[in-house]
C-alpha positions as a Markdown table, in Angstrom:
| # | Residue | x | y | z |
|---|---|---|---|---|
| 1 | Met | 87.7 | 222.9 | 164.1 |
| 2 | Ser | 89.1 | 222.1 | 160.7 |
| 3 | Gly | 91.7 | 224.9 | 161.0 |
| 4 | Asp | 93.4 | 226.4 | 158.0 |
| 5 | Thr | 93.2 | 223.9 | 155.2 |
| 6 | Asn | 94.1 | 226.4 | 152.5 |
| 7 | Arg | 97.8 | 225.9 | 151.7 |
| 8 | Thr | 99.6 | 227.5 | 148.9 |
| 9 | Ser | 102.4 | 225.8 | 147.1 |
| 10 | Glu | 105.0 | 228.5 | 146.3 |
| 11 | Gly | 107.5 | 227.4 | 143.7 |
| 12 | Gly | 105.7 | 224.2 | 143.1 |
| 13 | Gly | 104.6 | 225.1 | 139.5 |
| 14 | Leu | 106.4 | 225.0 | 136.2 |
| 15 | Glu | 107.5 | 228.7 | 136.3 |
| 16 | Asn | 110.9 | 227.9 | 137.7 |
| 17 | Ile | 111.7 | 225.2 | 135.2 |
| 18 | Arg | 113.6 | 227.6 | 132.9 |
| 19 | Glu | 115.9 | 228.7 | 135.7 |
| 20 | Ala | 116.7 | 225.1 | 136.5 |
| 21 | Ser | 117.6 | 224.3 | 132.9 |
| 22 | Asp | 119.7 | 227.5 | 132.7 |
| 23 | Ala | 121.9 | 226.2 | 135.5 |
| 24 | Val | 122.5 | 223.0 | 133.7 |
| 25 | Glu | 123.4 | 224.8 | 130.4 |
| 26 | Lys | 126.4 | 226.7 | 131.9 |
| 27 | Ser | 129.7 | 225.5 | 130.5 |
| 28 | Thr | 132.8 | 225.1 | 132.6 |
| 29 | Ala | 134.4 | 228.2 | 131.0 |
| 30 | Ala | 131.3 | 230.3 | 131.9 |
| 31 | Val | 131.4 | 229.0 | 135.5 |
| 32 | Thr | 135.1 | 229.7 | 135.8 |
| 33 | Met | 134.7 | 233.3 | 134.5 |
| 34 | Glu | 131.9 | 233.9 | 136.9 |
| 35 | Lys | 134.0 | 232.7 | 139.8 |
| 36 | Ile | 136.9 | 234.8 | 138.7 |
| 37 | Trp | 134.7 | 237.8 | 138.6 |
| 38 | Glu | 133.4 | 237.1 | 142.1 |
| 39 | Arg | 137.0 | 237.2 | 143.3 |
| 40 | Gln | 138.1 | 240.3 | 141.5 |
| 41 | Arg | 139.7 | 241.8 | 144.7 |
| 42 | Thr | 141.9 | 238.7 | 145.0 |
| 43 | Val | 142.9 | 239.0 | 141.3 |
| 44 | Gly | 143.6 | 242.7 | 141.8 |
| 45 | Ser | 145.8 | 241.9 | 144.8 |
| 46 | Ile | 147.8 | 239.3 | 142.8 |
| 47 | Val | 148.3 | 241.8 | 140.0 |
| 48 | Val | 149.5 | 244.6 | 142.3 |
| 49 | Leu | 151.9 | 242.3 | 144.1 |
| 50 | Ala | 153.3 | 240.9 | 140.9 |
| 51 | Val | 153.8 | 244.5 | 139.5 |
| 52 | Thr | 155.5 | 245.5 | 142.8 |
| 53 | Ser | 157.8 | 242.6 | 142.6 |
| 54 | Val | 158.9 | 243.4 | 139.1 |
| 55 | Leu | 159.3 | 247.1 | 139.8 |
| 56 | Leu | 161.4 | 246.4 | 142.9 |
| 57 | Tyr | 163.6 | 244.0 | 140.8 |
| 58 | Arg | 164.1 | 246.7 | 138.1 |
| 59 | Val | 164.8 | 249.5 | 140.6 |
| 60 | Asp | 167.3 | 247.6 | 142.6 |
| 61 | Gly | 168.9 | 245.9 | 139.6 |
| 62 | Tyr | 169.2 | 242.6 | 141.4 |
| 63 | Leu | 167.0 | 240.1 | 143.2 |
| 64 | Ser | 166.8 | 241.9 | 146.6 |
| 65 | Leu | 165.1 | 240.6 | 149.7 |
| 66 | Asp | 162.2 | 242.9 | 149.2 |
| 67 | Ser | 161.5 | 241.7 | 145.7 |
| 68 | Gln | 161.9 | 238.0 | 146.9 |
| 69 | Val | 159.3 | 238.6 | 149.6 |
| 70 | Phe | 156.8 | 240.2 | 147.3 |
| 71 | Ala | 157.3 | 237.5 | 144.7 |
| 72 | Gly | 156.8 | 234.8 | 147.4 |
| 73 | Ile | 153.6 | 236.4 | 148.6 |
| 74 | Thr | 152.4 | 236.7 | 145.0 |
| 75 | Ala | 153.1 | 233.0 | 144.4 |
| 76 | Leu | 151.3 | 231.9 | 147.5 |
| 77 | Leu | 148.3 | 234.0 | 146.9 |
| 78 | Leu | 148.2 | 232.8 | 143.3 |
| 79 | Leu | 148.4 | 229.2 | 144.4 |
| 80 | Tyr | 145.6 | 229.8 | 147.0 |
| 81 | Phe | 143.5 | 231.5 | 144.3 |
| 82 | Leu | 143.9 | 228.6 | 141.8 |
| 83 | Val | 143.1 | 225.9 | 144.4 |
| 84 | Thr | 140.0 | 227.6 | 145.6 |
| 85 | Leu | 138.9 | 228.4 | 142.1 |
| 86 | Arg | 139.3 | 224.7 | 141.0 |
| 87 | Thr | 137.3 | 223.4 | 143.9 |
| 88 | Asp | 134.5 | 225.9 | 143.4 |
| 89 | Val | 134.3 | 225.1 | 139.7 |
| 90 | Gln | 134.2 | 221.4 | 140.5 |
| 91 | Met | 131.4 | 222.0 | 143.0 |
| 92 | Glu | 129.2 | 223.7 | 140.4 |
């Protein structure tokens, strides 16, 4: 009638206290680098678009429509990356 009175308390001990203190010890720079590493595909895309913009400008010899479009997309993607990075770092 008493049922199961044996309850285990998982994670209730002091073994996780070091993990909690490690999270507090991270600096802003460390968190920023971690978030940049998580977004390595976006960073790669920004680099590829920027290089493409410069190469188009150098091949054409003037600021063509193609190089303007690639530069605009690069600027928008960079702006998006910086805004999301800033909010993620602030949330940590």
